[in-house]
Amino acid sequence: MPVPHAVSFTALNEQLLVDCRRRLGDQLRGQRETIGARLARDQACLHDLPPTPYDACDKQPGRVSSLSLVRYRSTD
């Protein structure tokens, strides 16, 4: 994969958006539907985002051993 070159992140994001939209009509080898049709089917299955921010991690205080190990739920 070549490294993308752009004058700014805004220009890079715009180019990526154009490229993605251009590929919506493409059909991948071994697939019967286009990328756009598969995307629409997948999006129909997605749930709405939660109304408040959700921190999807478990934060627990811990100690680090001399071997740089941290015990979490009885596992080193």
mmCIF file of C-alpha atoms in Angstrom, residues 21-76:
data_model
loop_
_atom_site.group_PDB
_atom_site.id
_atom_site.type_symbol
_atom_site.label_atom_id
_atom_site.label_comp_id
_atom_site.label_asym_id
_atom_site.label_seq_id
_atom_site.Cartn_x
_atom_site.Cartn_y
_atom_site.Cartn_z
ATOM 1 C CA ARG A 21 -17.682 7.055 -3.109
ATOM 2 C CA ARG A 22 -16.233 6.121 -6.513
ATOM 3 C CA ARG A 23 -15.881 2.487 -5.391
ATOM 4 C CA LEU A 24 -19.485 2.124 -4.156
ATOM 5 C CA GLY A 25 -20.524 0.819 -7.585
ATOM 6 C CA ASP A 26 -17.670 -1.696 -7.827
ATOM 7 C CA GLN A 27 -18.258 -5.396 -7.342
ATOM 8 C CA LEU A 28 -15.585 -7.414 -5.584
ATOM 9 C CA ARG A 29 -14.488 -10.770 -6.950
ATOM 10 C CA GLY A 30 -16.613 -13.562 -5.490
ATOM 11 C CA GLN A 31 -19.418 -11.201 -4.393
ATOM 12 C CA ARG A 32 -22.818 -10.864 -6.017
ATOM 13 C CA GLU A 33 -23.598 -7.372 -4.671
ATOM 14 C CA THR A 34 -21.805 -4.090 -5.212
ATOM 15 C CA ILE A 35 -19.855 -2.506 -2.373
ATOM 16 C CA GLY A 36 -22.595 0.132 -2.037
ATOM 17 C CA ALA A 37 -25.363 -2.476 -1.758
ATOM 18 C CA ARG A 38 -23.404 -4.422 0.858
ATOM 19 C CA LEU A 39 -22.743 -1.209 2.795
ATOM 20 C CA ALA A 40 -26.451 -0.324 2.784
ATOM 21 C CA ARG A 41 -27.334 -3.817 4.035
ATOM 22 C CA ASP A 42 -24.747 -3.570 6.818
ATOM 23 C CA GLN A 43 -25.873 -0.077 7.842
ATOM 24 C CA ALA A 44 -29.468 -1.302 8.195
ATOM 25 C CA CYS A 45 -28.263 -3.682 10.943
ATOM 26 C CA LEU A 46 -26.385 -1.050 12.948
ATOM 27 C CA HIS A 47 -27.816 0.475 16.106
ATOM 28 C CA ASP A 48 -27.876 4.197 16.844
ATOM 29 C CA LEU A 49 -25.032 5.602 18.893
ATOM 30 C CA PRO A 50 -25.747 5.949 22.624
ATOM 31 C CA PRO A 51 -27.135 9.367 23.650
ATOM 32 C CA THR A 52 -24.221 9.960 26.023
ATOM 33 C CA PRO A 53 -20.514 9.222 25.560
ATOM 34 C CA TYR A 54 -19.607 5.661 26.525
ATOM 35 C CA ASP A 55 -16.152 4.727 27.769
ATOM 36 C CA ALA A 56 -15.788 1.149 26.510
ATOM 37 C CA CYS A 57 -13.069 0.046 28.877
ATOM 38 C CA ASP A 58 -12.654 -1.153 32.432
ATOM 39 C CA LYS A 59 -10.321 1.026 34.504
ATOM 40 C CA GLN A 60 -8.932 -0.628 37.616
ATOM 41 C CA PRO A 61 -6.059 0.514 39.815
ATOM 42 C CA GLY A 62 -3.185 -1.935 39.899
ATOM 43 C CA ARG A 63 0.434 -2.473 40.790
ATOM 44 C CA VAL A 64 3.266 -3.330 38.456
ATOM 45 C CA SER A 65 5.650 -6.116 39.502
ATOM 46 C CA SER A 66 9.423 -5.985 39.144
ATOM 47 C CA LEU A 67 8.934 -7.953 35.902
ATOM 48 C CA SER A 68 6.585 -5.233 34.534
ATOM 49 C CA LEU A 69 3.521 -7.470 34.947
ATOM 50 C CA VAL A 70 0.135 -6.145 36.016
ATOM 51 C CA ARG A 71 -2.466 -8.456 37.557
ATOM 52 C CA TYR A 72 -5.964 -7.991 36.149
ATOM 53 C CA ARG A 73 -8.800 -10.240 37.293
ATOM 54 C CA SER A 74 -6.384 -12.905 38.557
ATOM 55 C CA THR A 75 -4.386 -12.895 35.322
ATOM 56 C CA ASP A 76 -0.826 -11.600 34.885
#
